[in-house]
Short mmCIF file of C-alpha atoms and ligand atoms in Angstrom, two decimals:
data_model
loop_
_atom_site.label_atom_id
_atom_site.label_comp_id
_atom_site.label_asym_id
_atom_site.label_seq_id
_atom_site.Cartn_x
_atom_site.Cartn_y
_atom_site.Cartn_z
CA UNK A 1321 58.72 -3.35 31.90
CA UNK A 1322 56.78 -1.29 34.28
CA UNK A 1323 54.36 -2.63 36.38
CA UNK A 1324 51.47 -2.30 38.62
CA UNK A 1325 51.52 -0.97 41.82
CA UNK A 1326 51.25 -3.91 44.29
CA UNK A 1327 47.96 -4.56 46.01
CA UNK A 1328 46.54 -2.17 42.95
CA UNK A 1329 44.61 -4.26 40.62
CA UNK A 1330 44.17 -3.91 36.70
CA UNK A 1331 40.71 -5.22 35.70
CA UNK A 1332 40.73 -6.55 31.92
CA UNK A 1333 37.73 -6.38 29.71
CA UNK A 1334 36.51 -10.44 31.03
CA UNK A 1335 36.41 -8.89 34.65
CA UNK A 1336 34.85 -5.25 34.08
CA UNK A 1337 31.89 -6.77 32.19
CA UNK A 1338 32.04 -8.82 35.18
CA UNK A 1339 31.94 -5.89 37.63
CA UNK A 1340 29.71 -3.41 35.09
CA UNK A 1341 26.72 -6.31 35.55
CA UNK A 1342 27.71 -6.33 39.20
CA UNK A 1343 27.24 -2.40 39.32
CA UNK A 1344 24.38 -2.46 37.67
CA UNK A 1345 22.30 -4.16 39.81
CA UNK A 1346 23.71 -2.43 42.65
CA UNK A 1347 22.58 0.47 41.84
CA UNK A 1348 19.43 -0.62 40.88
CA UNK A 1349 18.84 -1.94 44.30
CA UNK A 1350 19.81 1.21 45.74
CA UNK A 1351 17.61 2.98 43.60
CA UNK A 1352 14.61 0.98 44.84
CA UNK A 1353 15.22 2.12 48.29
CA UNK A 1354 14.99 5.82 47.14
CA UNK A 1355 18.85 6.29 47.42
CA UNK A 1356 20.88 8.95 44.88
CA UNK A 1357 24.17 8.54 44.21
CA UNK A 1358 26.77 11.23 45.34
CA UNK A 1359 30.21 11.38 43.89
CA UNK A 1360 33.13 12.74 45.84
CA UNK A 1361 36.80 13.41 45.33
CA UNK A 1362 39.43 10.24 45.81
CA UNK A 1363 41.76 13.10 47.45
CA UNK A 1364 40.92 14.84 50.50
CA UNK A 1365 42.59 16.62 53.24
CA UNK A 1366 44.57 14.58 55.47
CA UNK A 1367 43.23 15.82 58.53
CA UNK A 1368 39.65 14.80 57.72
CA UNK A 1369 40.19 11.35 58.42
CA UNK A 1370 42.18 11.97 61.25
CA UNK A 1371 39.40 13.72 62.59
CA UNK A 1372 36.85 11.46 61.66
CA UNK A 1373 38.03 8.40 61.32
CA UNK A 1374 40.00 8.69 64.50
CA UNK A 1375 43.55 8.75 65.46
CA UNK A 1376 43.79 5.34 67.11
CA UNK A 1377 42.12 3.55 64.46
CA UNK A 1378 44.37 0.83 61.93
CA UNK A 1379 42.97 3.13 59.13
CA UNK A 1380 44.56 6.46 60.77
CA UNK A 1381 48.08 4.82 62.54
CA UNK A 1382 48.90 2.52 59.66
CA UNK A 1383 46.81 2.49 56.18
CA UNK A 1384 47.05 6.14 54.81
CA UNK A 1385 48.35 6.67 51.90
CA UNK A 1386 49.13 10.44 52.92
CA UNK A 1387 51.44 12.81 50.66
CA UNK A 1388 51.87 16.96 50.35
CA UNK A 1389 51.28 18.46 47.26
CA UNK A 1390 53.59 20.80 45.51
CA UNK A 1391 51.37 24.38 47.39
CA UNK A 1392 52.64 22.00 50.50
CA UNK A 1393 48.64 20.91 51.33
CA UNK A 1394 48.59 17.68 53.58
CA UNK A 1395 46.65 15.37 51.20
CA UNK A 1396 45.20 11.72 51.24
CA UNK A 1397 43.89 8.98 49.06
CA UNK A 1398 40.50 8.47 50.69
CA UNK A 1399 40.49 5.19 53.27
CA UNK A 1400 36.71 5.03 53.16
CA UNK A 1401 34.25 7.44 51.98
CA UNK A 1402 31.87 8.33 55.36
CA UNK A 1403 34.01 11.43 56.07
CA UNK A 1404 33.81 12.58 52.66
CA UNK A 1405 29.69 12.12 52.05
CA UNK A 1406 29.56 13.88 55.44
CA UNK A 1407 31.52 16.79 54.75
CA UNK A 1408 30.17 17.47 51.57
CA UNK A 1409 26.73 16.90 52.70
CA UNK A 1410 27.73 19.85 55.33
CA UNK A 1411 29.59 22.04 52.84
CA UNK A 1412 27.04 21.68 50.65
CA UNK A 1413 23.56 22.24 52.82
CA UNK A 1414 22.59 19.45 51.91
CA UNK A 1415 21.22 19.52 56.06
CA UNK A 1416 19.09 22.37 54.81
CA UNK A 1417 16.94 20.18 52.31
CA UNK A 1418 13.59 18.85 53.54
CA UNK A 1419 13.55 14.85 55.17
CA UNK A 1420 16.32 12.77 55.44
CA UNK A 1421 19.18 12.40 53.03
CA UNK A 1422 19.41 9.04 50.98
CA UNK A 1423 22.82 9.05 50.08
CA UNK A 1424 25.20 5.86 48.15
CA UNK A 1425 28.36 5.73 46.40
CA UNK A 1426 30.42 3.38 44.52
CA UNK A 1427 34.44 3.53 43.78
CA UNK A 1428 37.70 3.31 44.63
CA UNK A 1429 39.32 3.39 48.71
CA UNK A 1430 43.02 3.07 49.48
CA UNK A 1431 44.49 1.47 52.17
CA UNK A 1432 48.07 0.35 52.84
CA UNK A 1433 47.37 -3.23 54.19
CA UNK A 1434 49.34 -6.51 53.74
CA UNK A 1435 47.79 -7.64 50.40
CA UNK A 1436 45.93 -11.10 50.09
CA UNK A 1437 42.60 -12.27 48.70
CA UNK A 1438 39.97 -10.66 49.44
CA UNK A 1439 42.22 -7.83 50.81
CA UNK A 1440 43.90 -5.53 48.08
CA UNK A 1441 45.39 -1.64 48.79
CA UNK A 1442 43.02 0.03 46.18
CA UNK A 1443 39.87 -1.42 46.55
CA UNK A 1444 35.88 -0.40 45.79
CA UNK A 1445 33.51 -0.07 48.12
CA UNK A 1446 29.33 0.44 47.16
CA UNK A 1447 28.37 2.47 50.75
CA UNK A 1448 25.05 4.09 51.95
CA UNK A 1449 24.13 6.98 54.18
CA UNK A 1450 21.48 7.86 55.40
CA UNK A 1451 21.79 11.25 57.13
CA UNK A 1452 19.41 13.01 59.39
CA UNK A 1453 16.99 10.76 61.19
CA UNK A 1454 17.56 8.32 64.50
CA UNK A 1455 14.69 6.15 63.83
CA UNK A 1456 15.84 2.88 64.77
CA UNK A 1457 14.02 2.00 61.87
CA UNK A 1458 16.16 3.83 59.31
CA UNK A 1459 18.72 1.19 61.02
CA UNK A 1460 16.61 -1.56 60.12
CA UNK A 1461 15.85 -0.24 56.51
CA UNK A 1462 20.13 0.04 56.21
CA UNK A 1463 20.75 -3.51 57.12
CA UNK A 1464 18.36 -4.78 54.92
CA UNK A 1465 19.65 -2.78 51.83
CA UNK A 1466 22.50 -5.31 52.74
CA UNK A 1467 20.67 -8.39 52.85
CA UNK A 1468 18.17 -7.45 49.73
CA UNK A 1469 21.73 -7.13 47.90
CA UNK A 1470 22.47 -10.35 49.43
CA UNK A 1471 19.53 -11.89 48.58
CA UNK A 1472 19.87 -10.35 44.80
CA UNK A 1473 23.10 -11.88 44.15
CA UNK A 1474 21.69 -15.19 45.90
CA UNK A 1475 25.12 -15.14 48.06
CA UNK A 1476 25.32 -18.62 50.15
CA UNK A 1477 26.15 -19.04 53.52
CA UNK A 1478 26.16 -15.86 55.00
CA UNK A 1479 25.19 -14.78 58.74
CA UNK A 1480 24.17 -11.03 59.75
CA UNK A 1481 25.86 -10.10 63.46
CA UNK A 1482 24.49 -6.87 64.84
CA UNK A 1483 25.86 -5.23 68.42
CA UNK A 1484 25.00 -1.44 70.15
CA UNK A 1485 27.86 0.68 71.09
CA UNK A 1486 25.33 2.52 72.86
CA UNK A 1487 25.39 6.06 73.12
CA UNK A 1488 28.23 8.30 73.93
CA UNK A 1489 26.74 8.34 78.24
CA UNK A 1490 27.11 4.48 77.90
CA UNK A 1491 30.74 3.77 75.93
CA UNK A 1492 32.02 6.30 78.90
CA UNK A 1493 30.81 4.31 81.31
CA UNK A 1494 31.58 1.04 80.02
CA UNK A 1495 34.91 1.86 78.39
CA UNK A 1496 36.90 2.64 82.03
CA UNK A 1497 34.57 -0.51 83.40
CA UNK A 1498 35.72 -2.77 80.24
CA UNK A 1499 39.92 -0.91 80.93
CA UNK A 1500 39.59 -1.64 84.50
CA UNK A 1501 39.16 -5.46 83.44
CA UNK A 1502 41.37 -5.58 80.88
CA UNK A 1503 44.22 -3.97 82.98
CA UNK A 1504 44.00 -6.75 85.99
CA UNK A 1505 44.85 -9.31 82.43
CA UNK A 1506 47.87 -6.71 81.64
CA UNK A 1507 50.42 -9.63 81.94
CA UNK A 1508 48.92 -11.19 78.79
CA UNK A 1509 49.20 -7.79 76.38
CA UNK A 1510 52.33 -7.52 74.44
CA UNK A 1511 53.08 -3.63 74.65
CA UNK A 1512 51.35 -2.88 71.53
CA UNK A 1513 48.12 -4.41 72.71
CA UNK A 1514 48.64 -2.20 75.94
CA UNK A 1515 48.78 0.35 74.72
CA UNK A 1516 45.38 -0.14 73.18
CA UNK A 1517 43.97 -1.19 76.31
CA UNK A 1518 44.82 2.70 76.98
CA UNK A 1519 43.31 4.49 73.91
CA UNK A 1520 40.74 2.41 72.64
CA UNK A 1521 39.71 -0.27 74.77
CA UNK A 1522 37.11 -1.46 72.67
CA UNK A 1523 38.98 -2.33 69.96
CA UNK A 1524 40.56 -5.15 72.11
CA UNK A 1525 37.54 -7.43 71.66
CA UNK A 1526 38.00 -7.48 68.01
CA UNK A 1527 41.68 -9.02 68.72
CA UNK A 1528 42.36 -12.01 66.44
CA UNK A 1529 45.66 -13.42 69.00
CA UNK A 1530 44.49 -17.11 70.66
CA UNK A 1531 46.15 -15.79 73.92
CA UNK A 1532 43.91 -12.92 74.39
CA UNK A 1533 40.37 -15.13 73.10
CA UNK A 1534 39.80 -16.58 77.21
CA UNK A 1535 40.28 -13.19 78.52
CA UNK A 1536 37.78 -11.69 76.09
CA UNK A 1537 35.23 -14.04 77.04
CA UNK A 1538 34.96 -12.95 80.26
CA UNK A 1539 35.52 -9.59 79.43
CA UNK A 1540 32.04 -7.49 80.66
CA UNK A 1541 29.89 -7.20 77.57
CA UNK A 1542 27.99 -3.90 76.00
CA UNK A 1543 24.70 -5.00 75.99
CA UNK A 1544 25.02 -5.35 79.91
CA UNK A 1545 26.49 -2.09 80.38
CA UNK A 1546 23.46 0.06 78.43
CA UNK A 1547 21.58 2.72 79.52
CA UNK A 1548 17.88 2.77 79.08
CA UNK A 1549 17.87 5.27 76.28
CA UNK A 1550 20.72 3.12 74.22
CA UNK A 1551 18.40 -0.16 75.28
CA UNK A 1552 16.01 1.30 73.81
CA UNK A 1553 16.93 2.18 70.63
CA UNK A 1554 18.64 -1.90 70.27
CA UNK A 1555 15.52 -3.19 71.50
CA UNK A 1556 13.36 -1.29 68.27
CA UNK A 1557 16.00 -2.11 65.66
CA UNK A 1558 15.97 -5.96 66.75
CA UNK A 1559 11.93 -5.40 66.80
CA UNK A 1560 12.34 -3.71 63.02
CA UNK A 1561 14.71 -6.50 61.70
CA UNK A 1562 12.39 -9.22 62.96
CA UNK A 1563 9.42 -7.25 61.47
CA UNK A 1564 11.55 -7.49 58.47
CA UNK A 1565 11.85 -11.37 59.42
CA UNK A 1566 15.89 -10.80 59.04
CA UNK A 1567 17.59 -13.19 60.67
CA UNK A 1568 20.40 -12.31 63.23
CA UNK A 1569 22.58 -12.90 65.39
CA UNK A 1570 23.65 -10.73 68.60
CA UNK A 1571 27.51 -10.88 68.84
CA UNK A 1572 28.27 -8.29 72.24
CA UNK A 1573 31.49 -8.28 70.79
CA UNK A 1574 31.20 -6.41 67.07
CA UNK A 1575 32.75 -3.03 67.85
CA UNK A 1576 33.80 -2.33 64.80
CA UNK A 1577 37.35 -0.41 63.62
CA UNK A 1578 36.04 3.31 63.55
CA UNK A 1579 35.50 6.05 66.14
CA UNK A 1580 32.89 7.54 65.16
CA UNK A 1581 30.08 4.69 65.55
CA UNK A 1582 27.60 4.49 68.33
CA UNK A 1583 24.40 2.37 68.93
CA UNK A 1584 23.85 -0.21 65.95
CA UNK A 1585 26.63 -1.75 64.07
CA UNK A 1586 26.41 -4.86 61.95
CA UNK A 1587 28.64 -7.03 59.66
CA UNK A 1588 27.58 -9.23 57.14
CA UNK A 1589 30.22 -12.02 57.13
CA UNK A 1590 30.45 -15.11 54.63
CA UNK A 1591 32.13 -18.32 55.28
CA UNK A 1592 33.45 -18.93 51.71
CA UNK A 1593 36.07 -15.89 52.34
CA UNK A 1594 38.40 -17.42 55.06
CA UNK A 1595 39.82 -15.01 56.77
CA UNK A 1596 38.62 -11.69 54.90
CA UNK A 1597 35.26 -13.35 55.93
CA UNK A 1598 32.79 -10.08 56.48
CA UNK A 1599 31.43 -8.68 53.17
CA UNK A 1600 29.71 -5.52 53.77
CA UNK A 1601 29.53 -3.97 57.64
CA UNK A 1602 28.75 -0.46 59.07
CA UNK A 1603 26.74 1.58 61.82
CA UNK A 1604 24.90 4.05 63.25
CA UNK A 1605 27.55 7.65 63.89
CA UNK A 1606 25.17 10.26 65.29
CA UNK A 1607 28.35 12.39 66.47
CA UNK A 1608 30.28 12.43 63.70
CA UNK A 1609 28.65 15.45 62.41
CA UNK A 1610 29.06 17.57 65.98
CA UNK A 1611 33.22 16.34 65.32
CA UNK A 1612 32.31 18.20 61.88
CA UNK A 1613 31.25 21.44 63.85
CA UNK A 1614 27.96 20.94 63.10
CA UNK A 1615 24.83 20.49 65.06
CA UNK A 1616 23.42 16.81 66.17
CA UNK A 1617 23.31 15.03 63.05
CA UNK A 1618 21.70 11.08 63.08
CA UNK A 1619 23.32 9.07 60.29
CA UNK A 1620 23.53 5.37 59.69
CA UNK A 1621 25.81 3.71 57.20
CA UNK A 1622 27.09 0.67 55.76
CA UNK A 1623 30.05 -0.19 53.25
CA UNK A 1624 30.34 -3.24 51.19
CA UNK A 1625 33.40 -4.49 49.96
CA UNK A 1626 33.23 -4.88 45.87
CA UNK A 1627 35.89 -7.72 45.33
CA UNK A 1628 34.96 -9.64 48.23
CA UNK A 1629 31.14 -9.41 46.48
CA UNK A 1630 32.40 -10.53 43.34
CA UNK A 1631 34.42 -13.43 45.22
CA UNK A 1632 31.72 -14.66 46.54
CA UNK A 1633 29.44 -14.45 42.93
CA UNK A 1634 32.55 -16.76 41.13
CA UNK A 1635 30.94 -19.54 43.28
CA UNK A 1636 26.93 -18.75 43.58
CA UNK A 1637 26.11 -16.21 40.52
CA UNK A 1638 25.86 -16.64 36.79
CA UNK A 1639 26.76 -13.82 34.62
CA UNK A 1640 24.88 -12.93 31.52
CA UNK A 1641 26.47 -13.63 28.68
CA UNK A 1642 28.28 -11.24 26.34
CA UNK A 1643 26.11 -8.83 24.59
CA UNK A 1644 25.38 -10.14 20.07
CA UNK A 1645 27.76 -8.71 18.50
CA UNK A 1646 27.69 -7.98 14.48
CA UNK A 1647 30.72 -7.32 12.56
CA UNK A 1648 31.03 -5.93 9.05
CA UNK A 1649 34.06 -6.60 6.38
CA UNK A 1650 34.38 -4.73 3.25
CA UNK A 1651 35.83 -7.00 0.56
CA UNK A 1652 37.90 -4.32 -1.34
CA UNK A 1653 38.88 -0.93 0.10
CA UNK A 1654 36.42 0.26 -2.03
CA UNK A 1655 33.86 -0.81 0.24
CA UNK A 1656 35.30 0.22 3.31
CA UNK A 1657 33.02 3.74 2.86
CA UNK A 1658 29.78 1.95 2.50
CA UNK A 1659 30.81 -0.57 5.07
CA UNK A 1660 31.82 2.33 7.56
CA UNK A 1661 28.39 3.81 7.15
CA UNK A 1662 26.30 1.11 7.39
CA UNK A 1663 27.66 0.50 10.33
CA UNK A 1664 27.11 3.56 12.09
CA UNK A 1665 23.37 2.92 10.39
CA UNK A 1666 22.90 0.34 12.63
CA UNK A 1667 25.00 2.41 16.08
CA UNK A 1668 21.95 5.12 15.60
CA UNK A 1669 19.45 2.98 15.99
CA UNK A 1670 18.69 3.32 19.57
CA UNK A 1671 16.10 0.18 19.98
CA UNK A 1672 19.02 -2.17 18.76
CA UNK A 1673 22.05 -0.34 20.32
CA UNK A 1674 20.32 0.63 23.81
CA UNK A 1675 17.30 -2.72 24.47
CA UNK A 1676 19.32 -5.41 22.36
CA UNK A 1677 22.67 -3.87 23.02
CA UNK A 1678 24.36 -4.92 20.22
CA UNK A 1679 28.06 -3.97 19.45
CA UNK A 1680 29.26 -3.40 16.16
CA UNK A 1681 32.66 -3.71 14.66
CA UNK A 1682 34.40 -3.42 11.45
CA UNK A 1683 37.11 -6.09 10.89
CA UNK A 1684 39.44 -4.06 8.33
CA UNK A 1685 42.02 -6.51 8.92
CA UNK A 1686 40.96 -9.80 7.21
CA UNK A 1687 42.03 -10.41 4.02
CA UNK A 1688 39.88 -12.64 2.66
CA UNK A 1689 36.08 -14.32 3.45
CA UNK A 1690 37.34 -17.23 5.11
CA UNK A 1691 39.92 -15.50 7.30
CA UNK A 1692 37.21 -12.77 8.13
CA UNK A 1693 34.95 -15.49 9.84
CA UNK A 1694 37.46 -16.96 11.45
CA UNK A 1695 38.23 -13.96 12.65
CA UNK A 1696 33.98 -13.10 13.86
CA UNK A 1697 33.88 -16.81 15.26
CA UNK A 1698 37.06 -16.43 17.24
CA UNK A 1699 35.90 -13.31 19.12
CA UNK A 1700 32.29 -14.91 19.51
CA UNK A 1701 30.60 -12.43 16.86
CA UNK A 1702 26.80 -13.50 15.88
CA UNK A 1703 26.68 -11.91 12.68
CA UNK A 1704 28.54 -11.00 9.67
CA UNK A 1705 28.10 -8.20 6.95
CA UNK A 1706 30.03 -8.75 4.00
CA UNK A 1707 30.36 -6.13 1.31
CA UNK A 1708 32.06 -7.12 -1.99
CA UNK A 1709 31.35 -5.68 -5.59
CA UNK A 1710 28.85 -7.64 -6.00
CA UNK A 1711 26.76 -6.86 -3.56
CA UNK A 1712 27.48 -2.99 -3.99
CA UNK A 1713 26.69 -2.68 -7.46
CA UNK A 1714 23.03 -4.18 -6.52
CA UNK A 1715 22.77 -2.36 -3.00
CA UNK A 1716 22.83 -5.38 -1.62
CA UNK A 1717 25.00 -7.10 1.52
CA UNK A 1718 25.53 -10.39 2.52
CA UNK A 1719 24.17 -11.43 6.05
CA UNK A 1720 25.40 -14.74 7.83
CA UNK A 1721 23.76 -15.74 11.18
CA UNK A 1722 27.17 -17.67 12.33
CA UNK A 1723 24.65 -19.32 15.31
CA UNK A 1724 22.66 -20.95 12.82
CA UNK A 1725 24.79 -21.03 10.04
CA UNK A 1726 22.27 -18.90 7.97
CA UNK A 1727 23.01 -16.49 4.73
CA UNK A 1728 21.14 -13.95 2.64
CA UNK A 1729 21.89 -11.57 0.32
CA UNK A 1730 19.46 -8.60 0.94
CA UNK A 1731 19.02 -4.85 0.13
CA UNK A 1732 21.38 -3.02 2.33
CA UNK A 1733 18.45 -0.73 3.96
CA UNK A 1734 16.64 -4.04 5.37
CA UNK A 1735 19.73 -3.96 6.98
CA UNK A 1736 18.43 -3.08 10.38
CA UNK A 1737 14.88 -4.97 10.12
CA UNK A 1738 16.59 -8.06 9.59
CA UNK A 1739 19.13 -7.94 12.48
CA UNK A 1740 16.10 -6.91 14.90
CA UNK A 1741 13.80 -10.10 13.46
CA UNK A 1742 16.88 -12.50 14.14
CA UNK A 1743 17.80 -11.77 17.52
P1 ATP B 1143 38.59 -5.82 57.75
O1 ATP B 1143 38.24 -6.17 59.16
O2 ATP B 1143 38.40 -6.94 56.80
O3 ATP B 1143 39.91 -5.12 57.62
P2 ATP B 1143 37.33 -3.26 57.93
O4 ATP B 1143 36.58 -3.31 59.19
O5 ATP B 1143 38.64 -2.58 57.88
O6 ATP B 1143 37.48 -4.74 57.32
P3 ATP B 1143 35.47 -1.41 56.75
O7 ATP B 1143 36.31 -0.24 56.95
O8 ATP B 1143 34.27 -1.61 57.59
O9 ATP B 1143 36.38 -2.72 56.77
O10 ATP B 1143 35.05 -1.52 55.20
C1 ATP B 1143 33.85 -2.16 54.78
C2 ATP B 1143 34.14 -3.31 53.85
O11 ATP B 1143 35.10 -2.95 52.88
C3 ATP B 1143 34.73 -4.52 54.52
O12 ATP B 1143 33.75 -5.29 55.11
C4 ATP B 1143 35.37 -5.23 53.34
O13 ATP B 1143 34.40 -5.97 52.60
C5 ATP B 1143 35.85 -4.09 52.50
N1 ATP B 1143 37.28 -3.85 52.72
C6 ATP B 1143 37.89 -3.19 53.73
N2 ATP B 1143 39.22 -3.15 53.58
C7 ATP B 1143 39.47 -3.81 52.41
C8 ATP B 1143 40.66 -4.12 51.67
N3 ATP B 1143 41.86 -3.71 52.08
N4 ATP B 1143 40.55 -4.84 50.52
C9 ATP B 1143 39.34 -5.25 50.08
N5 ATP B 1143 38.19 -4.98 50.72
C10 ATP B 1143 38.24 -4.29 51.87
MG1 MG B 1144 40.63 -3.18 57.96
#
C-alpha cells in the first residue's frame, strides 16, 4: 500500500466542497478590492528564495524542499509565493503598466516543518500584493483585506498586532543597538540562539524559549529606535486603520520571519489555534525589488494560511449545503439511450446547471426501482427520473420529488420546466 507523503494532505470530496465554498468567497472579496489573480509556477529556482527570502531565515536554513533536475538546474518547491509574484511582475513589465499593481494568489507552498495541526509541509496560502505605491494607506487598505475576510467568514476571537521595522536607515541603527544588548545577556543563548544574535538579531524577539522571555522584555524596542521618516509613515497607517475604525494592537515586538520586510508588518492571530495561533500575517518590502536588480519598488503584502482558515470556520461558519442533485435510471438497457440523453438535456441548460447548480447522474447500476432509490436517498439525491417501457412508448418519464415524496408521470420534454418549478 503506498501512501501519502507525510505532512502532505489528500482532501476528499466532503473537504474540497468545503474548501471550493471557502475559495469562492475569497476571491470574491479580493475581487471587490480591485485585485486580479496571478498564477505562478510551484517550481522555481533555488536561488530566488535564497535571495529573497534571505539566507538566515527558518524558510532558507531549514524548510526547502530543494532538488536538481536531470539538465542539473538547482530547483525548489516554492516556500511562499512573494518572490515569485515579484519576479514575474519584473520579468514580465508588469512595472511598466499605468498605477499600482493589484496582485492575489491562491495555492499550494511547501515547507519541511515538524507536522501538527494547523501546521502541514504542503500547505495553501490566499496572498496579496500590492506593488508600486508607499502610501501608508495602501498599508491600511492590505490589512483590512484581512479583516473584511475576517469579518466575511465571521471568525471569533481574533486580535490584529501591527509593528514598523522602519526603514532600512533605522533597522541599521537599531539592529547593532538591539546586538549590543543582547550580547551583554550572551550567557543565556544556547549556541544556536548566538549565533542568531549575530546574523539576524531581530529575529530573537520572536523566540518562543521561557529563558529568553525576561531578557526580551527589556530588550530596546523599534518603535523607540525610529527615524522621523519611518515615524512617519507608522503614524499614517495607525491614522488609516483607525479611519478604517480597525482595531489594533501595537506589539514592538512582531518582526516577522522574512528579510525582506520593512516599515508595517501585521499578524492576524486567533486564540482557537493554540500554538499555530496567527492566521494570515505580512508587510510592507519596499527593497525587495532593488535585491531583484530593479529600481525602488513599494510593495505591501499579506499571506493567509488556508487550513488554519478553514480550522477556524469548523467552529464559527456554516457551509451551504450540497448542491440538488437529480439522478436518472433506465429500467431496461433499452432505455439507457433515452435516459443518457435526457440527461445531457437537462446538463445544457445553463439556467439550471450554472444559477441552480444542479448535478446530474445516471445510476446504471440498480437493478430494480426499489434498489435505485435506495440508492438516490443514500447519496442525498432530490430527484429521480425513471424510464421503463412504459413510459417510453408514451414519451413519458416518471418524476419523484424524494423531499416531498411526490410522483408524476409527464411528457419527457416538460422535463426541464418541471425540475426548474420544483426547486
Ligand atoms: P509560523 O510562525 O506559524 O511558522 P510563518 O511566519 O512561518 O508562520 P508566513 O511565512 O508569514 O508564516 O506565512 C503566512 C501564513 O501561512 C501563516 O500565518 C500561516 O497561517 C500559514 N502557514 C505558514 N506555514 C505554514 C505551515 N507549515 N502549515 C500551514 N500553514 C502555514
Ligand atoms: Mg514558519
Amino acid at each position: 500500500m503506498f501512501r501519502n507523503v507525510k505532512g502532505m494532505a489528500d482532501l476528499l470530496p466532503s473537504e474540497t466542497e468545503k474548501w471550493q465554498q471557502v475559495e469562492r468567497r475569497l476571491e470574491r472579496i479580493l475581487h471587490s478590492f480591485a485585485y486580479r489573480q496571478i498564477r505562478t509556477p510551484l517550481v522555481e529556482p533555488h536561488e530566488l528564495f535564497t535571495h529573497a527570502v534571505g539566507e538566515h531565515t527558518d524558510i532558507v536554513q531549514k524548510e526547502m524542499y530543494t532538488f536538481t533536475d536531470q539538465g542539473d538546474q538547482n530547483l525548489c518547491l516554492r516556500p511562499e509565493a512573494t518572490a515569485s509574484v515579484l519576479r514575474a511582475y519584473f520579468q514580465h513589465r508588469l512595472d511598466q503598466e499605468a498605477g499600482l499593481q493589484r496582485l492575489y494568489y491562491m495555492g499550494p507552498m511547501y515547507r519541511r516543518e515538524r507536522p501538527q495541526k494547523g501546521r502541514l509541509r504542503q500547505f495553501h496560502q490566499l496572498g496579496a500584493e500590492a506593488i508600486g505605491s508607499e502610501d501608508p494607506y495602501i498599508d491600511a487598505e492590505m490589512i483590512s483585506i484581512l479583516l473584511l475576510i475576517a469579518k466575511s467568514f465571521s471568525l471569533p476571537d481574533l486580535v490584529l498586532e501591527i509593528n514598523t521595522l522602519g526603514d532600512a536607515e533605522t533597522r541599521k541603527v537599531y539592529r547593532s543597538e538591539l546586538q549590543t544588548y543582547l550580547l551583554k545577556h550572551s550567557k543565556a543563548f544556547s549556541e544556536a540562539e548566538l549565533t542568531r544574535v549575530h546574523q539576524n538579531p531581530l529575529r530573537v524577539l520572536d523566540s518562543k524559549n521561557p529563558a529568553l522571555q525576561d531578557i526580551i522584555l527589556e530588550a530596546p524596542m523599534i518603535t523607540q529606535a525610529l527615524n522621523s521618516k519611518s515615524a512617519k509613515h507608522f503614524d499614517q497607517v495607525q491614522e488609516a486603520l483607525q479611519a478604517l475604525e480597525v482595531e489594533y494592537v501595537v506589539n514592538p515586538k512582531l518582526v516577522r520571519g522574512l528579510d525582506y520586510y520593512c516599515h508595517t508588518a501585521f499578524e492576524l492571530k486567533a486564540e482557537g489555534l493554540g500554538a499555530q495561533s496567527t492566521v494570515g500575517a505580512g508587510g510592507r518590502y519596499d527593497g525587495l525589488g532593488e535585491k531583484f536588480g530593479q529600481g525602488q519598488t513599494p510593495a505591501i503584502g499579506f499571506a493567509m494560511g488556508l487550513e488554519r482558515l478553514m480550522l477556524l470556520l469548523e467552529q464559527s461558519w456554516t457551509y451551504a449545503p450540497p448542491r440538488p442533485r437529480i439522478d436518472f435510471f433506465a429500467l431496461e438497457e433499452e432505455q439507457k439511450p433515452s435516459v443518457l440523453r435526457l440527461a445531457n438535456r437537462l446538463r445544457e441548460d445553463q439556467s439550471l446547471i450554472t444559477s441552480i447548480r444542479l448535478e446530474v447522474g445516471v445510476l446504471w447500476e440498480a437493478q430494480s426501482v426499489k434498489s435505485a432509490l435506495r440508492l438516490a436517498h443514500k447519496q442525498g439525491s432530490r430527484f429521480v427520473v425513471l424510464l421503463g417501457p412504459e413510459e417510453e412508448k408514451k414519451g413519458h418519464i416518471t418524476l419523484k420529488d424524494l423531499q416531498k415524496s411526490e410522483q408524476w408521470m409527464i411528457p419527457a420534454d416538460q422535463l426541464v420546466q418541471r425540475i426548474k418549478e420544483k426547486i
